[in-house]
Amino acid sequence: NAGVTQTPKFRILKIGQSMTLQCAQDMNHNYMYWYRQDPGMGLKLIYYSVGAGITDKGEVPNGYNVSRSTTEDFPLRLELAAPSQTSVYFCASWGLRGEKLFFGSGTQLSVL
Amino acid sequence: DAKTTQPTSMDCAEGRAANLPCNHSTISGNEYVYWYRQIHSQGPQYIIHGLKNNETNEMASLIITEDRKSSTLILPHATLRDTAVYYCIVRVRNSSSNTGKLIFGQGTTLQVKP
């Protein structure tokens, strides 16, 4: 199993541009999460999903959108990028019977 | 989910045991205590978790007080590679009726020194 795969690893955006951060897991996990981590800070939950077709807001959802059309994929959409969205983004997944949260390697995003 | 309180930073000498405390005084009976760590800017790594009893695995030991209001993560022989941010998290067990969100706090920055 590849685990949780995030793409791209790095990206620079201009203010107002949009992009989609991709996240895929091959462990058939029901639960998936998007976190962001600002420099020197802890992780903040953006959005999460408990299964295909079901998503909900976390602590810091403003400026982001998500969808969950399949169990495997959980993309995060930034519509109008702002400098405040400069951060490292982590995707994670957790199976219903599992005991561990598996994280991807992260996407480092800079908005200039 | 219950909130946790951890010291901001700690130092430990290489080869000695590192004891990282965590307070979770509002923990509920069905909430587990989880420990993760994050080395540099990598994705967080699972270490250990427990409900009531003390737990041990190849990485660490977890000591939970009898009233469950606090816990301690023990790295028995810290190495330089254990330098990381350690997060203590309480979490309701996954089920079809709850979302199982993990809320991370600021964590403890552990510096292992030669």
Short mmCIF file of C-alpha atoms in Angstrom, two decimals:
data_model
loop_
_atom_site.label_atom_id
_atom_site.label_comp_id
_atom_site.label_asym_id
_atom_site.label_seq_id
_atom_site.Cartn_x
_atom_site.Cartn_y
_atom_site.Cartn_z
CA ASN A 1 0.00 0.00 0.00
CA ALA A 2 1.17 3.51 -0.81
CA GLY A 3 -0.76 4.91 2.17
CA VAL A 4 -1.78 8.56 1.88
CA THR A 5 -0.45 10.34 -1.20
CA GLN A 6 -0.50 14.10 -1.58
CA THR A 7 0.27 16.13 -4.69
CA PRO A 8 1.90 18.49 -5.40
CA LYS A 9 4.67 18.68 -2.79
CA PHE A 10 5.35 22.36 -3.41
CA ARG A 11 3.40 25.13 -5.09
CA ILE A 12 3.62 28.89 -5.41
CA LEU A 13 0.42 30.78 -6.21
CA LYS A 14 -0.30 34.39 -6.96
CA ILE A 15 -2.99 36.17 -4.98
CA GLY A 16 -6.40 35.39 -6.44
CA GLN A 17 -5.38 32.22 -8.23
CA SER A 18 -7.09 28.93 -7.53
CA MET A 19 -5.81 25.41 -7.18
CA THR A 20 -6.69 21.95 -5.95
CA LEU A 21 -4.55 19.98 -3.53
CA GLN A 22 -4.91 16.31 -4.23
CA CYS A 23 -5.11 13.57 -1.62
CA ALA A 24 -5.58 9.87 -2.20
CA GLN A 25 -5.45 6.84 0.08
CA ASP A 26 -5.44 3.17 -0.88
CA MET A 27 -6.33 1.70 2.52
CA ASN A 28 -10.11 1.82 2.04
CA HIS A 29 -10.41 4.24 4.95
CA ASN A 30 -13.74 5.89 5.64
CA TYR A 31 -12.41 8.96 7.46
CA MET A 32 -10.27 11.59 5.79
CA TYR A 33 -9.03 14.95 7.04
CA TRP A 34 -7.30 18.10 5.84
CA TYR A 35 -5.04 20.02 8.20
CA ARG A 36 -2.94 23.11 7.75
CA GLN A 37 0.15 24.02 9.70
CA ASP A 38 1.49 27.54 9.81
CA PRO A 39 5.20 28.05 10.61
CA GLY A 40 5.97 27.21 14.24
CA MET A 41 2.36 26.33 14.99
CA GLY A 42 0.34 23.20 15.55
CA LEU A 43 -2.04 21.58 13.07
CA LYS A 44 -5.46 23.09 12.46
CA LEU A 45 -8.32 21.01 11.06
CA ILE A 46 -9.79 22.52 7.87
CA TYR A 47 -12.34 19.95 6.68
CA TYR A 48 -13.04 16.31 7.22
CA SER A 49 -15.12 13.53 5.70
CA VAL A 50 -16.62 10.40 7.25
CA GLY A 51 -17.33 8.74 3.92
CA ALA A 52 -18.04 9.30 0.24
CA GLY A 53 -20.50 12.13 -0.23
CA ILE A 54 -20.19 13.39 3.37
CA THR A 55 -18.02 16.33 4.39
CA ASP A 56 -18.01 18.79 7.26
CA LYS A 57 -16.14 21.85 8.47
CA GLY A 58 -13.28 21.77 10.92
CA GLU A 59 -11.74 24.62 12.88
CA VAL A 60 -10.58 26.82 9.97
CA PRO A 61 -12.73 26.14 6.86
CA ASN A 62 -12.97 29.67 5.44
CA GLY A 63 -11.42 30.01 1.99
CA TYR A 64 -11.51 26.30 1.25
CA ASN A 65 -13.84 23.75 -0.26
CA VAL A 66 -13.76 19.96 -0.35
CA SER A 67 -15.53 17.10 -2.05
CA ARG A 68 -15.56 13.35 -1.49
CA SER A 69 -16.93 11.59 -4.53
CA THR A 70 -15.02 8.36 -3.86
CA THR A 71 -13.64 6.62 -0.79
CA GLU A 72 -10.10 7.04 -2.09
CA ASP A 73 -9.93 10.74 -2.95
CA PHE A 74 -10.41 13.88 -0.88
CA PRO A 75 -9.29 16.99 -2.80
CA LEU A 76 -9.01 20.42 -1.16
CA ARG A 77 -9.89 23.44 -3.28
CA LEU A 78 -8.62 26.99 -2.83
CA GLU A 79 -10.74 29.34 -4.94
CA LEU A 80 -9.15 32.77 -4.38
CA ALA A 81 -5.72 32.30 -2.88
CA ALA A 82 -4.67 34.78 -0.21
CA PRO A 83 -1.31 35.27 1.55
CA SER A 84 -2.94 34.04 4.78
CA GLN A 85 -3.24 30.62 3.14
CA THR A 86 0.53 30.23 2.94
CA SER A 87 1.02 27.07 4.96
CA VAL A 88 1.86 23.38 4.87
CA TYR A 89 -1.18 21.24 4.18
CA PHE A 90 -1.50 17.69 5.44
CA CYS A 91 -4.05 15.12 4.44
CA ALA A 92 -4.80 12.18 6.72
CA SER A 93 -7.01 9.10 6.83
CA TRP A 94 -8.38 6.72 9.43
CA GLY A 95 -10.27 3.46 9.03
CA LEU A 96 -13.43 2.74 11.00
CA ARG A 97 -11.76 -0.10 12.86
CA GLY A 98 -8.32 1.44 12.81
CA GLU A 99 -6.36 2.91 15.64
CA LYS A 100 -3.98 5.20 13.84
CA LEU A 101 -4.26 8.36 11.82
CA PHE A 102 -2.10 8.06 8.70
CA PHE A 103 -0.67 11.29 7.31
CA GLY A 104 0.55 12.23 3.89
CA SER A 105 3.91 13.95 3.41
CA GLY A 106 2.36 17.37 3.01
CA THR A 107 2.02 20.14 0.41
CA GLN A 108 3.97 23.34 1.01
CA LEU A 109 1.97 26.24 -0.44
CA SER A 110 3.13 29.83 -0.76
CA VAL A 111 0.77 32.60 -1.86
CA LEU A 112 2.59 35.71 -3.03
CA ASP B 1 -13.11 16.40 22.31
CA ALA B 2 -11.32 17.20 25.56
CA LYS B 3 -8.50 19.71 25.42
CA THR B 4 -4.96 18.96 26.46
CA THR B 5 -2.22 21.00 28.08
CA GLN B 6 1.45 20.33 27.47
CA PRO B 7 4.66 22.18 28.31
CA THR B 8 5.93 24.22 25.39
CA SER B 9 9.41 22.73 25.40
CA MET B 10 11.67 20.25 27.16
CA ASP B 11 15.28 19.15 26.96
CA CYS B 12 16.65 15.66 27.46
CA ALA B 13 20.16 14.24 27.45
CA GLU B 14 20.88 11.61 24.85
CA GLY B 15 20.55 8.09 26.28
CA ARG B 16 18.35 9.21 29.15
CA ALA B 17 14.61 8.71 29.48
CA ALA B 18 12.42 11.52 28.20
CA ASN B 19 9.20 11.99 30.17
CA LEU B 20 6.62 14.17 28.45
CA PRO B 21 3.59 15.15 30.54
CA CYS B 22 0.09 15.94 29.36
CA ASN B 23 -2.95 17.20 31.27
CA HIS B 24 -6.43 16.28 30.02
CA SER B 25 -8.58 17.01 33.04
CA THR B 26 -11.87 17.10 31.09
CA ILE B 27 -11.41 13.76 29.39
CA SER B 28 -14.52 11.60 29.03
CA GLY B 29 -14.79 7.93 29.74
CA ASN B 30 -14.85 6.97 26.06
CA GLU B 31 -11.94 9.16 24.98
CA TYR B 32 -8.57 7.69 24.20
CA VAL B 33 -5.24 9.42 24.78
CA TYR B 34 -3.08 9.49 21.66
CA TRP B 35 0.50 10.60 21.16
CA TYR B 36 1.94 11.69 17.84
CA ARG B 37 5.20 13.33 16.97
CA GLN B 38 6.33 15.53 14.11
CA ILE B 39 9.93 15.61 13.05
CA HIS B 40 10.84 18.87 11.30
CA SER B 41 8.12 19.48 8.69
CA GLN B 42 7.17 15.86 8.02
CA GLY B 43 3.68 14.52 8.52
CA PRO B 44 2.90 13.58 12.14
CA GLN B 45 3.81 10.04 13.13
CA TYR B 46 1.74 7.84 15.43
CA ILE B 47 3.53 6.78 18.62
CA ILE B 48 1.09 5.15 21.01
CA HIS B 49 -2.41 5.39 22.46
CA GLY B 50 -4.36 4.13 25.47
CA LEU B 51 -7.68 4.30 27.31
CA LYS B 52 -7.13 3.35 30.94
CA ASN B 53 -4.22 0.98 31.25
CA ASN B 54 -0.57 1.75 30.74
CA GLU B 55 0.68 0.81 27.31
CA THR B 56 4.06 -0.04 25.85
CA ASN B 57 5.26 -0.59 22.32
CA GLU B 58 8.57 -0.56 20.50
CA MET B 59 8.69 3.22 20.48
CA ALA B 60 7.48 4.33 23.89
CA SER B 61 5.46 3.77 27.04
CA LEU B 62 2.28 5.57 28.00
CA ILE B 63 1.40 6.01 31.66
CA ILE B 64 -2.17 7.16 32.38
CA THR B 65 -3.13 8.20 35.90
CA GLU B 66 -5.91 6.32 37.61
CA ASP B 67 -8.31 9.27 37.35
CA ARG B 68 -7.31 9.63 33.67
CA LYS B 69 -6.80 13.37 34.06
CA SER B 70 -3.17 13.25 32.98
CA SER B 71 -0.67 11.02 31.24
CA THR B 72 3.04 10.76 30.56
CA LEU B 73 4.79 9.60 27.42
CA ILE B 74 8.12 7.94 28.15
CA LEU B 75 10.87 7.50 25.59
CA PRO B 76 13.15 5.14 27.51
CA HIS B 77 16.46 5.91 25.82
CA ALA B 78 16.20 9.15 23.88
CA THR B 79 18.36 9.61 20.81
CA LEU B 80 19.09 12.69 18.75
CA ARG B 81 16.57 11.44 16.19
CA ASP B 82 13.83 11.74 18.81
CA THR B 83 14.10 15.54 18.64
CA ALA B 84 10.61 16.53 17.50
CA VAL B 85 7.33 18.14 18.48
CA TYR B 86 5.21 15.72 20.50
CA TYR B 87 1.43 16.06 20.48
CA CYS B 88 -0.91 14.68 23.12
CA ILE B 89 -4.47 14.32 21.84
CA VAL B 90 -7.68 12.93 23.29
CA ARG B 91 -10.11 11.42 20.87
CA VAL B 92 -13.44 9.66 20.92
CA ARG B 93 -13.21 6.22 19.41
CA ASN B 94 -14.32 5.96 15.80
CA SER B 95 -17.81 4.69 15.27
CA SER B 96 -20.64 5.21 12.84
CA SER B 97 -22.13 7.83 15.16
CA ASN B 98 -19.16 10.14 15.57
CA THR B 99 -16.60 11.75 13.36
CA GLY B 100 -13.47 10.90 15.33
CA LYS B 101 -11.89 14.30 14.72
CA LEU B 102 -8.36 14.76 15.97
CA ILE B 103 -7.69 18.23 17.36
CA PHE B 104 -3.99 19.02 17.70
CA GLY B 105 -2.71 21.48 20.28
CA GLN B 106 0.66 23.23 20.27
CA GLY B 107 2.58 20.18 21.45
CA THR B 108 5.88 19.93 23.31
CA THR B 109 9.13 20.56 21.48
CA LEU B 110 11.59 17.97 22.77
CA GLN B 111 15.24 18.74 22.20
CA VAL B 112 17.55 15.78 22.77
CA LYS B 113 21.07 16.98 23.44
CA PRO B 114 24.35 15.08 23.09
#
